Amino acid sequence: MSAPASLSAVEPRFFTRTQWAAFLVPTLLLALVLPLLNAFLPADSFLRPSDFTLNLYGKYATYAVLALGVDLLWGYLGILSLGQALFFALGGYAFGMHLLLMIGKDGQYKSDLPDYMVFLGYKALPAHWEPFYSFPFATAAALIVPGLLAFVFGWLAFRSRIKGVYLSILTQALTYAAALLFFRNDFGFGGNNGFTDFKRILGADLSSPDTRRWLYVASVVLLAGVFLLYRWLTRAKFGHLMQAIRDGENRVLFSGYATARYKLFVFVLVAAITGLAGALYVPQVGIINPSEMTPEKSIEAVVWVAVGGRGTLLGPILGAIFVNALKSWATRAAPELWLYILGGLFVGVVLLLPGGLVSLPAKLRAFVARLRRSGDVPVADASKPSA
Amino acid sequence: MAHPILQAEDVSKTYDGFRAINALNFYLFPGELRTVIGPNGAGKSTFFDLLTGRAQPDTGSIKYADSDAAPAIDLTELNEYEIQRLGIGRKFQTPSVFAEHSVHTNLVLSLKGPRGVFASLFHRLDSTQRDRLDALLKLVRLEDKRHWKAGLLSHGEKQWLEIGMLLASEPRVLLVDEPAAGMTDEETHRTGELLLSLRGKHSIVVVEHDMTFVKQISDGGQVTVLHQGTVLCEGKFDEVQSNPQVRAVYLGRGKH
Ligand SMILES: Nc1ncnc2c1ncn2[C@@H]1O[C@H](COP(=O)(O)OP(=O)(O)OP(=O)(O)O)[C@@H](O)[C@H]1O
Ligand SMILES: [Mg+2]
């Protein structure tokens, strides 16, 4: 039997030619052209992106990775996690430990110990800090620590079939508890000041524009890589199953799939990758403290996704950039209004643009088409002759 | 006589003091098409819940025997996906398809094959599977709508798609809950013919209210009448229909 070659929805092409272009052009622009312009154009050239701009974009890129994870869980799998910033912050802390040790004797107290340890009267470096002298170890820890926590939490939650609002509340409780723990001085991670005053990374001076440019490039490359990975994941049969679990977990279960294992896999993968983004975030902003893991931070990430467009991979990236750009502006122009703006944005999007920013072009097109058509009505509708 | 493929003995299930299933005995033989009827709330769907691991009985045993030689497997110990993997598939009373997915993808996700995370990550359709999908689409008459979102199908078409999904997993036992609900007379008749054609290759239990349909598919086979969670009587369609007890609890009240 020779059936005509049918386009199978489960195995569509990864990218069409146009999609490759739409992916590669901005990626190359951001990862290659901007840094080159920044490095080689004279400082007064209007084409030259400033060091500050690159640094800001680098930060946004790590936020976008966080947002992609929120969306993979929420938009594709139907799990609204209100604790994703915890994994981001844990990756940041793991890598921050390394950065802190790399300060060496250049801290305020000219000691081998990090400043806060000297201040708190530590005599020696705690044993579990030793391996963090190694860059590869710290990077691996930024992946593994969040992944491990996600595994334990997810294993318990998904096995007991905790779903929906209950799961959301639990994730929020988890991040809240972690924040309280990290706020304590005796927990050993610098209390509410966290880690800061980093001096160098891989021997390079963290305050030099060169180093910061590389961090920016690394962030964009990470974002592009994560985008491709998630794209591949969502296109595979696996991705269809994720959405099937979102829409009707029972049917998936009764089709022979251990849905809890699917959820656990995504939850852990996303936590690890989010942790890596957190690790890149910290050297760029120069600080990590427990305020990064408060429930508000996680909820903000959910707002980015809602604003950008849930259930798409472009939406979270746009949302993270748009909302944070707005935040940069608002916190300078009207800092006390920011939370109202954020809340208003969320409500506005949910009510007026449920598909988020990515749905805007289609909406506009439909609107224009409707305008045209309503102009035609008097002609088309014979029962109501035009005056 | 052959060994039953499904065997439920003295099964009871109580919900908040209400006996949904009460000392139920039920035997299904290989290749049989069994019709189960009974008034609303008789416990038909609950019985399927117990067979498929969605609920566990308070007392009694439910066993599945793949063949005469194989030892019987205790289904009460297994969960939904483990029971499905044994070869027991279920169609729900309210059609449950993946509304956001295409008809084709609905079937792909249901195809028999490995169910693990990594298998799904690296899954590719081979040519036998493609042929199988085409055959299934033809069987459930959805060839022209293969790219339609399943949510856009009519109620009857969703029922057919779900039957197709069930068959895609190549189960040994099919548990079909009210397949004809929401179908036109013609669609109902075709559904009956489809189920009859599956007889022999699969062991099938069909729950239905529509008596014309029940008469069609019972076709000399056994009909079980469930009432208040227990078997009221069992026999050929005509015997059951003329049973005064059955008439009293069920037929006397009309078709639905
Ligand atoms: N999970 C549950 N919790 C509480 N009660 C339940 C549950 N499942 C079933 N029941 C009760 O068990 C009884 C039998 O319900 P069941 O759905 O099995 O009936 P049915 O024979 O399938 O009826 P119908 O023809 O209307 O589908 C009903 O009274 C129902 O309320
Ligand atoms: Mg029922």
mmCIF file of C-alpha atoms in Angstrom, chain A residues 13-342:
data_model
loop_
_atom_site.group_PDB
_atom_site.id
_atom_site.type_symbol
_atom_site.label_atom_id
_atom_site.label_comp_id
_atom_site.label_asym_id
_atom_site.label_seq_id
_atom_site.Cartn_x
_atom_site.Cartn_y
_atom_site.Cartn_z
ATOM 1 C CA ARG A 13 10.457 19.780 9.901
ATOM 2 C CA PHE A 14 12.402 21.301 12.741
ATOM 3 C CA PHE A 15 12.506 24.706 11.060
ATOM 4 C CA THR A 16 11.418 25.845 7.632
ATOM 5 C CA ARG A 17 13.889 27.947 5.684
ATOM 6 C CA THR A 18 12.164 31.170 6.742
ATOM 7 C CA GLN A 19 12.180 30.049 10.343
ATOM 8 C CA TRP A 20 15.893 29.357 10.164
ATOM 9 C CA ALA A 21 16.393 32.870 8.886
ATOM 10 C CA ALA A 22 14.134 34.272 11.589
ATOM 11 C CA PHE A 23 16.225 32.436 14.145
ATOM 12 C CA LEU A 24 19.721 33.013 12.773
ATOM 13 C CA VAL A 25 19.475 36.683 11.855
ATOM 14 C CA PRO A 26 18.635 38.010 15.323
ATOM 15 C CA THR A 27 20.930 35.459 16.961
ATOM 16 C CA LEU A 28 23.923 36.500 14.867
ATOM 17 C CA LEU A 29 23.032 40.131 15.257
ATOM 18 C CA LEU A 30 22.926 39.848 19.020
ATOM 19 C CA ALA A 31 25.749 37.381 19.558
ATOM 20 C CA LEU A 32 28.180 38.675 16.934
ATOM 21 C CA VAL A 33 27.383 42.040 15.399
ATOM 22 C CA LEU A 34 26.505 43.948 18.556
ATOM 23 C CA PRO A 35 29.615 42.815 20.463
ATOM 24 C CA LEU A 36 31.827 43.630 17.470
ATOM 25 C CA LEU A 37 30.290 47.079 17.145
ATOM 26 C CA ASN A 38 30.765 47.586 20.853
ATOM 27 C CA ALA A 39 34.389 46.483 20.734
ATOM 28 C CA PHE A 40 35.618 48.245 17.616
ATOM 29 C CA LEU A 41 33.589 51.360 16.985
ATOM 30 C CA PRO A 42 34.821 54.605 18.524
ATOM 31 C CA ALA A 43 33.109 55.400 21.791
ATOM 32 C CA ASP A 44 31.249 58.383 20.368
ATOM 33 C CA SER A 45 29.785 56.545 17.360
ATOM 34 C CA PHE A 46 26.003 56.512 17.467
ATOM 35 C CA LEU A 47 26.042 52.956 16.072
ATOM 36 C CA ARG A 48 27.997 51.640 19.010
ATOM 37 C CA PRO A 49 25.944 49.862 21.664
ATOM 38 C CA SER A 50 27.212 51.022 25.045
ATOM 39 C CA ASP A 51 28.750 48.702 27.622
ATOM 40 C CA PHE A 52 25.726 49.404 29.745
ATOM 41 C CA THR A 53 23.364 48.308 26.969
ATOM 42 C CA LEU A 54 25.187 45.032 26.385
ATOM 43 C CA ASN A 55 25.190 44.317 30.084
ATOM 44 C CA LEU A 56 21.468 45.001 30.251
ATOM 45 C CA TYR A 57 20.749 42.740 27.268
ATOM 46 C CA GLY A 58 22.871 40.012 28.812
ATOM 47 C CA LYS A 59 20.750 40.173 31.927
ATOM 48 C CA TYR A 60 17.564 40.058 29.850
ATOM 49 C CA ALA A 61 18.852 36.991 28.026
ATOM 50 C CA THR A 62 19.234 35.091 31.287
ATOM 51 C CA TYR A 63 15.751 36.231 32.311
ATOM 52 C CA ALA A 64 14.450 34.965 28.982
ATOM 53 C CA VAL A 65 15.871 31.513 29.750
ATOM 54 C CA LEU A 66 14.030 31.588 33.063
ATOM 55 C CA ALA A 67 10.850 32.605 31.233
ATOM 56 C CA LEU A 68 11.227 29.824 28.655
ATOM 57 C CA GLY A 69 11.308 27.330 31.496
ATOM 58 C CA VAL A 70 8.207 28.806 33.105
ATOM 59 C CA ASP A 71 6.436 28.514 29.772
ATOM 60 C CA LEU A 72 7.561 24.974 29.028
ATOM 61 C CA LEU A 73 5.995 23.979 32.321
ATOM 62 C CA TRP A 74 2.961 26.224 32.231
ATOM 63 C CA GLY A 75 2.160 26.732 28.559
ATOM 64 C CA TYR A 76 3.038 23.250 27.335
ATOM 65 C CA LEU A 77 2.713 20.932 30.302
ATOM 66 C CA GLY A 78 0.016 22.763 32.250
ATOM 67 C CA ILE A 79 2.012 23.095 35.463
ATOM 68 C CA LEU A 80 1.966 26.619 36.842
ATOM 69 C CA SER A 81 5.106 26.692 38.955
ATOM 70 C CA LEU A 82 5.359 29.723 41.177
ATOM 71 C CA GLY A 83 8.846 28.770 42.276
ATOM 72 C CA GLN A 84 10.991 28.971 39.179
ATOM 73 C CA ALA A 85 13.011 31.918 40.482
ATOM 74 C CA LEU A 86 14.219 29.612 43.240
ATOM 75 C CA PHE A 87 16.047 27.437 40.709
ATOM 76 C CA PHE A 88 17.430 30.543 39.037
ATOM 77 C CA ALA A 89 18.684 31.857 42.372
ATOM 78 C CA LEU A 90 20.119 28.490 43.424
ATOM 79 C CA GLY A 91 22.168 28.354 40.225
ATOM 80 C CA GLY A 92 23.210 31.909 40.989
ATOM 81 C CA TYR A 93 24.263 31.015 44.519
ATOM 82 C CA ALA A 94 26.211 27.945 43.398
ATOM 83 C CA PHE A 95 28.140 30.008 40.897
ATOM 84 C CA GLY A 96 28.313 32.942 43.294
ATOM 85 C CA MET A 97 30.202 30.697 45.733
ATOM 86 C CA HIS A 98 32.871 30.238 43.094
ATOM 87 C CA LEU A 99 33.014 33.956 42.315
ATOM 88 C CA LEU A 100 33.278 34.734 45.999
ATOM 89 C CA LEU A 101 36.240 32.401 46.428
ATOM 90 C CA MET A 102 37.882 33.922 43.357
ATOM 91 C CA ILE A 103 38.057 37.260 45.172
ATOM 92 C CA GLY A 104 40.956 35.760 47.109
ATOM 93 C CA LYS A 105 42.720 38.232 49.350
ATOM 94 C CA ASP A 106 41.300 41.236 47.520
ATOM 95 C CA GLY A 107 38.311 41.512 49.833
ATOM 96 C CA GLN A 108 37.876 44.189 52.491
ATOM 97 C CA TYR A 109 39.470 42.022 55.175
ATOM 98 C CA LYS A 110 42.388 40.856 52.989
ATOM 99 C CA SER A 111 41.597 37.299 54.035
ATOM 100 C CA ASP A 112 41.303 34.055 52.079
ATOM 101 C CA LEU A 113 37.834 33.779 53.535
ATOM 102 C CA PRO A 114 34.924 35.625 51.946
ATOM 103 C CA ASP A 115 34.241 38.907 53.734
ATOM 104 C CA TYR A 116 30.981 37.856 55.345
ATOM 105 C CA MET A 117 32.647 34.797 56.859
ATOM 106 C CA VAL A 118 35.364 36.949 58.396
ATOM 107 C CA PHE A 119 32.704 39.285 59.671
ATOM 108 C CA LEU A 120 30.764 36.402 61.226
ATOM 109 C CA GLY A 121 33.918 35.071 62.831
ATOM 110 C CA TYR A 122 34.538 31.925 60.733
ATOM 111 C CA LYS A 123 37.994 30.486 61.394
ATOM 112 C CA ALA A 124 38.221 28.353 58.270
ATOM 113 C CA LEU A 125 36.380 27.777 55.032
ATOM 114 C CA PRO A 126 33.559 25.217 55.528
ATOM 115 C CA ALA A 127 34.490 21.938 53.846
ATOM 116 C CA HIS A 128 31.595 22.000 51.382
ATOM 117 C CA TRP A 129 32.967 25.258 49.967
ATOM 118 C CA GLU A 130 36.321 23.762 48.962
ATOM 119 C CA PRO A 131 35.224 22.215 45.636
ATOM 120 C CA PHE A 132 33.776 25.575 44.558
ATOM 121 C CA TYR A 133 37.295 26.819 43.852
ATOM 122 C CA SER A 134 36.868 24.833 40.650
ATOM 123 C CA PHE A 135 35.020 26.616 37.846
ATOM 124 C CA PRO A 136 33.733 23.394 36.231
ATOM 125 C CA PHE A 137 32.514 22.149 39.588
ATOM 126 C CA ALA A 138 30.646 25.362 40.323
ATOM 127 C CA THR A 139 29.091 25.358 36.844
ATOM 128 C CA ALA A 140 28.020 21.749 37.274
ATOM 129 C CA ALA A 141 26.625 22.590 40.700
ATOM 130 C CA ALA A 142 24.558 25.409 39.169
ATOM 131 C CA LEU A 143 22.872 22.738 37.056
ATOM 132 C CA ILE A 144 22.769 19.894 39.530
ATOM 133 C CA VAL A 145 21.671 21.607 42.743
ATOM 134 C CA PRO A 146 18.461 23.063 41.251
ATOM 135 C CA GLY A 147 17.945 19.835 39.315
ATOM 136 C CA LEU A 148 18.263 17.745 42.436
ATOM 137 C CA LEU A 149 15.886 19.886 44.440
ATOM 138 C CA ALA A 150 13.402 19.762 41.558
ATOM 139 C CA PHE A 151 13.789 16.005 41.433
ATOM 140 C CA VAL A 152 13.014 15.486 45.116
ATOM 141 C CA PHE A 153 10.139 17.970 45.132
ATOM 142 C CA GLY A 154 8.739 16.764 41.814
ATOM 143 C CA TRP A 155 9.049 13.122 42.701
ATOM 144 C CA LEU A 156 6.988 13.619 45.843
ATOM 145 C CA ALA A 157 4.443 15.947 44.246
ATOM 146 C CA PHE A 158 3.835 14.157 40.943
ATOM 147 C CA ARG A 159 3.801 10.716 42.493
ATOM 148 C CA SER A 160 1.032 11.859 44.839
ATOM 149 C CA ARG A 161 -0.729 13.332 41.807
ATOM 150 C CA ILE A 162 -0.792 16.840 43.192
ATOM 151 C CA LYS A 163 -2.079 19.132 40.489
ATOM 152 C CA GLY A 164 -3.338 22.555 39.588
ATOM 153 C CA VAL A 165 -3.658 25.190 42.257
ATOM 154 C CA TYR A 166 -2.356 22.850 44.950
ATOM 155 C CA LEU A 167 0.857 22.326 43.074
ATOM 156 C CA SER A 168 1.220 26.049 42.409
ATOM 157 C CA ILE A 169 0.804 26.789 46.098
ATOM 158 C CA LEU A 170 3.343 24.125 47.007
ATOM 159 C CA THR A 171 5.950 25.531 44.623
ATOM 160 C CA GLN A 172 5.351 28.946 46.096
ATOM 161 C CA ALA A 173 5.733 27.586 49.608
ATOM 162 C CA LEU A 174 8.975 25.932 48.579
ATOM 163 C CA THR A 175 10.540 29.121 47.282
ATOM 164 C CA TYR A 176 9.243 31.083 50.254
ATOM 165 C CA ALA A 177 10.750 28.598 52.702
ATOM 166 C CA ALA A 178 14.048 28.663 50.826
ATOM 167 C CA ALA A 179 14.119 32.466 50.879
ATOM 168 C CA LEU A 180 13.514 32.507 54.642
ATOM 169 C CA LEU A 181 16.330 30.023 55.073
ATOM 170 C CA PHE A 182 18.760 32.005 52.940
ATOM 171 C CA PHE A 183 17.860 35.211 54.765
ATOM 172 C CA ARG A 184 19.298 33.727 57.964
ATOM 173 C CA ASN A 185 22.945 34.456 58.703
ATOM 174 C CA ASP A 186 23.445 31.095 60.389
ATOM 175 C CA PHE A 187 22.360 29.250 57.238
ATOM 176 C CA GLY A 188 25.826 30.148 55.980
ATOM 177 C CA PHE A 189 25.181 31.880 52.675
ATOM 178 C CA GLY A 190 25.673 35.494 53.637
ATOM 179 C CA GLY A 191 22.185 36.201 55.012
ATOM 180 C CA ASN A 192 20.220 39.012 53.466
ATOM 181 C CA ASN A 193 23.322 40.566 51.908
ATOM 182 C CA GLY A 194 24.052 37.428 49.950
ATOM 183 C CA PHE A 195 27.235 37.414 47.883
ATOM 184 C CA THR A 196 28.683 40.474 46.190
ATOM 185 C CA ASP A 197 31.878 42.426 45.394
ATOM 186 C CA PHE A 198 33.011 39.794 42.901
ATOM 187 C CA LYS A 199 36.362 40.603 41.310
ATOM 188 C CA ARG A 200 37.111 38.122 38.566
ATOM 189 C CA ILE A 201 35.929 35.170 36.529
ATOM 190 C CA LEU A 202 38.340 32.666 34.959
ATOM 191 C CA GLY A 203 41.140 35.051 35.848
ATOM 192 C CA ALA A 204 39.557 37.947 33.946
ATOM 193 C CA ASP A 205 38.636 41.210 35.617
ATOM 194 C CA LEU A 206 34.877 41.368 36.038
ATOM 195 C CA SER A 207 34.818 45.130 35.802
ATOM 196 C CA SER A 208 36.495 45.237 32.400
ATOM 197 C CA PRO A 209 34.273 45.818 29.358
ATOM 198 C CA ASP A 210 35.948 42.859 27.621
ATOM 199 C CA THR A 211 34.901 40.402 30.301
ATOM 200 C CA ARG A 212 31.409 41.833 30.432
ATOM 201 C CA ARG A 213 31.093 41.584 26.670
ATOM 202 C CA TRP A 214 31.954 37.894 26.832
ATOM 203 C CA LEU A 215 29.406 37.340 29.553
ATOM 204 C CA TYR A 216 26.835 39.020 27.359
ATOM 205 C CA VAL A 217 27.755 36.799 24.410
ATOM 206 C CA ALA A 218 27.584 33.709 26.611
ATOM 207 C CA SER A 219 24.087 34.715 27.755
ATOM 208 C CA VAL A 220 22.814 35.172 24.210
ATOM 209 C CA VAL A 221 24.357 31.872 23.136
ATOM 210 C CA LEU A 222 22.762 30.139 26.127
ATOM 211 C CA LEU A 223 19.398 31.628 25.252
ATOM 212 C CA ALA A 224 19.697 30.557 21.615
ATOM 213 C CA GLY A 225 20.770 27.058 22.640
ATOM 214 C CA VAL A 226 17.957 26.672 25.152
ATOM 215 C CA PHE A 227 15.480 27.941 22.586
ATOM 216 C CA LEU A 228 16.628 25.261 20.116
ATOM 217 C CA LEU A 229 16.555 22.558 22.775
ATOM 218 C CA TYR A 230 13.030 23.441 23.869
ATOM 219 C CA ARG A 231 11.948 23.726 20.263
ATOM 220 C CA TRP A 232 13.216 20.231 19.598
ATOM 221 C CA LEU A 233 11.542 18.957 22.767
ATOM 222 C CA THR A 234 8.164 20.461 21.940
ATOM 223 C CA ARG A 235 8.229 19.251 18.326
ATOM 224 C CA ALA A 236 9.024 15.673 19.238
ATOM 225 C CA LYS A 237 6.350 13.168 20.155
ATOM 226 C CA PHE A 238 7.401 14.050 23.671
ATOM 227 C CA GLY A 239 6.176 17.612 23.182
ATOM 228 C CA HIS A 240 2.824 16.422 21.887
ATOM 229 C CA LEU A 241 2.511 14.273 24.973
ATOM 230 C CA MET A 242 3.299 17.286 27.159
ATOM 231 C CA GLN A 243 0.416 19.170 25.616
ATOM 232 C CA ALA A 244 -1.791 16.103 25.827
ATOM 233 C CA ILE A 245 -1.044 15.897 29.543
ATOM 234 C CA ARG A 246 -1.976 19.573 29.820
ATOM 235 C CA ASP A 247 -5.295 19.047 28.000
ATOM 236 C CA GLY A 248 -6.313 15.657 29.355
ATOM 237 C CA GLU A 249 -3.927 13.864 31.618
ATOM 238 C CA ASN A 250 -6.353 11.009 32.168
ATOM 239 C CA ARG A 251 -6.453 10.007 28.536
ATOM 240 C CA VAL A 252 -2.634 9.981 28.475
ATOM 241 C CA LEU A 253 -2.534 7.859 31.596
ATOM 242 C CA PHE A 254 -5.080 5.446 30.135
ATOM 243 C CA SER A 255 -3.022 5.340 26.938
ATOM 244 C CA GLY A 256 -0.239 3.711 28.905
ATOM 245 C CA TYR A 257 2.026 6.650 29.673
ATOM 246 C CA ALA A 258 3.382 7.189 33.174
ATOM 247 C CA THR A 259 2.526 10.886 33.130
ATOM 248 C CA ALA A 260 4.230 11.548 36.466
ATOM 249 C CA ARG A 261 7.552 10.568 34.916
ATOM 250 C CA TYR A 262 7.027 12.922 32.001
ATOM 251 C CA LYS A 263 6.283 15.782 34.343
ATOM 252 C CA LEU A 264 9.248 14.975 36.519
ATOM 253 C CA PHE A 265 11.571 14.899 33.517
ATOM 254 C CA VAL A 266 10.499 18.336 32.317
ATOM 255 C CA PHE A 267 10.479 19.797 35.805
ATOM 256 C CA VAL A 268 14.037 18.656 36.499
ATOM 257 C CA LEU A 269 15.377 19.599 33.074
ATOM 258 C CA VAL A 270 13.888 23.076 33.312
ATOM 259 C CA ALA A 271 15.194 23.563 36.870
ATOM 260 C CA ALA A 272 18.737 22.643 35.825
ATOM 261 C CA ILE A 273 18.726 24.922 32.791
ATOM 262 C CA THR A 274 17.172 27.742 34.793
ATOM 263 C CA GLY A 275 19.974 27.273 37.317
ATOM 264 C CA LEU A 276 22.550 27.688 34.578
ATOM 265 C CA ALA A 277 20.898 30.938 33.516
ATOM 266 C CA GLY A 278 21.062 32.082 37.134
ATOM 267 C CA ALA A 279 24.783 31.275 37.152
ATOM 268 C CA LEU A 280 25.311 33.591 34.185
ATOM 269 C CA TYR A 281 23.099 36.264 35.675
ATOM 270 C CA VAL A 282 25.112 36.690 38.850
ATOM 271 C CA PRO A 283 28.479 37.835 37.412
ATOM 272 C CA GLN A 284 26.617 40.302 35.203
ATOM 273 C CA VAL A 285 24.649 41.984 37.964
ATOM 274 C CA GLY A 286 27.428 41.486 40.508
ATOM 275 C CA ILE A 287 25.231 40.284 43.352
ATOM 276 C CA ILE A 288 23.029 37.407 44.475
ATOM 277 C CA ASN A 289 20.879 37.604 47.574
ATOM 278 C CA PRO A 290 17.730 35.918 48.890
ATOM 279 C CA SER A 291 15.424 38.559 47.427
ATOM 280 C CA GLU A 292 16.002 36.747 44.107
ATOM 281 C CA MET A 293 14.097 33.731 45.396
ATOM 282 C CA THR A 294 11.078 35.374 46.956
ATOM 283 C CA PRO A 295 7.688 34.331 45.546
ATOM 284 C CA GLU A 296 7.345 37.779 43.912
ATOM 285 C CA LYS A 297 10.269 37.016 41.624
ATOM 286 C CA SER A 298 8.680 33.798 40.415
ATOM 287 C CA ILE A 299 5.349 35.503 39.889
ATOM 288 C CA GLU A 300 7.068 38.215 37.887
ATOM 289 C CA ALA A 301 8.461 35.529 35.588
ATOM 290 C CA VAL A 302 4.939 34.179 35.127
ATOM 291 C CA VAL A 303 3.816 37.684 34.142
ATOM 292 C CA TRP A 304 6.587 37.880 31.523
ATOM 293 C CA VAL A 305 5.283 34.684 29.991
ATOM 294 C CA ALA A 306 1.656 35.780 30.074
ATOM 295 C CA VAL A 307 2.548 39.128 28.530
ATOM 296 C CA GLY A 308 4.737 37.601 25.834
ATOM 297 C CA GLY A 309 2.434 34.736 24.952
ATOM 298 C CA ARG A 310 2.069 31.451 26.762
ATOM 299 C CA GLY A 311 2.439 28.181 24.897
ATOM 300 C CA THR A 312 4.847 29.637 22.349
ATOM 301 C CA LEU A 313 8.623 29.767 22.565
ATOM 302 C CA LEU A 314 8.954 33.272 21.209
ATOM 303 C CA GLY A 315 6.451 34.744 23.661
ATOM 304 C CA PRO A 316 8.441 34.209 26.866
ATOM 305 C CA ILE A 317 11.540 35.792 25.303
ATOM 306 C CA LEU A 318 9.629 38.841 24.106
ATOM 307 C CA GLY A 319 7.775 39.069 27.398
ATOM 308 C CA ALA A 320 10.931 38.883 29.504
ATOM 309 C CA ILE A 321 12.582 41.628 27.458
ATOM 310 C CA PHE A 322 9.517 43.842 27.184
ATOM 311 C CA VAL A 323 8.504 43.716 30.842
ATOM 312 C CA ASN A 324 12.057 44.183 32.084
ATOM 313 C CA ALA A 325 12.711 47.056 29.728
ATOM 314 C CA LEU A 326 9.523 48.607 31.034
ATOM 315 C CA LYS A 327 10.701 47.919 34.572
ATOM 316 C CA SER A 328 14.088 49.567 33.953
ATOM 317 C CA TRP A 329 12.266 52.622 32.731
ATOM 318 C CA ALA A 330 9.536 52.625 35.391
ATOM 319 C CA THR A 331 11.848 52.114 38.343
ATOM 320 C CA ARG A 332 13.677 55.259 37.252
ATOM 321 C CA ALA A 333 10.633 57.305 36.238
ATOM 322 C CA ALA A 334 8.162 56.231 38.924
ATOM 323 C CA PRO A 335 9.559 53.535 41.228
ATOM 324 C CA GLU A 336 6.546 53.501 43.557
ATOM 325 C CA LEU A 337 4.232 52.774 40.630
ATOM 326 C CA TRP A 338 6.053 49.718 39.296
ATOM 327 C CA LEU A 339 3.988 47.066 41.063
ATOM 328 C CA TYR A 340 0.776 48.715 39.884
ATOM 329 C CA ILE A 341 2.087 48.839 36.344
ATOM 330 C CA LEU A 342 3.058 45.168 36.524
#
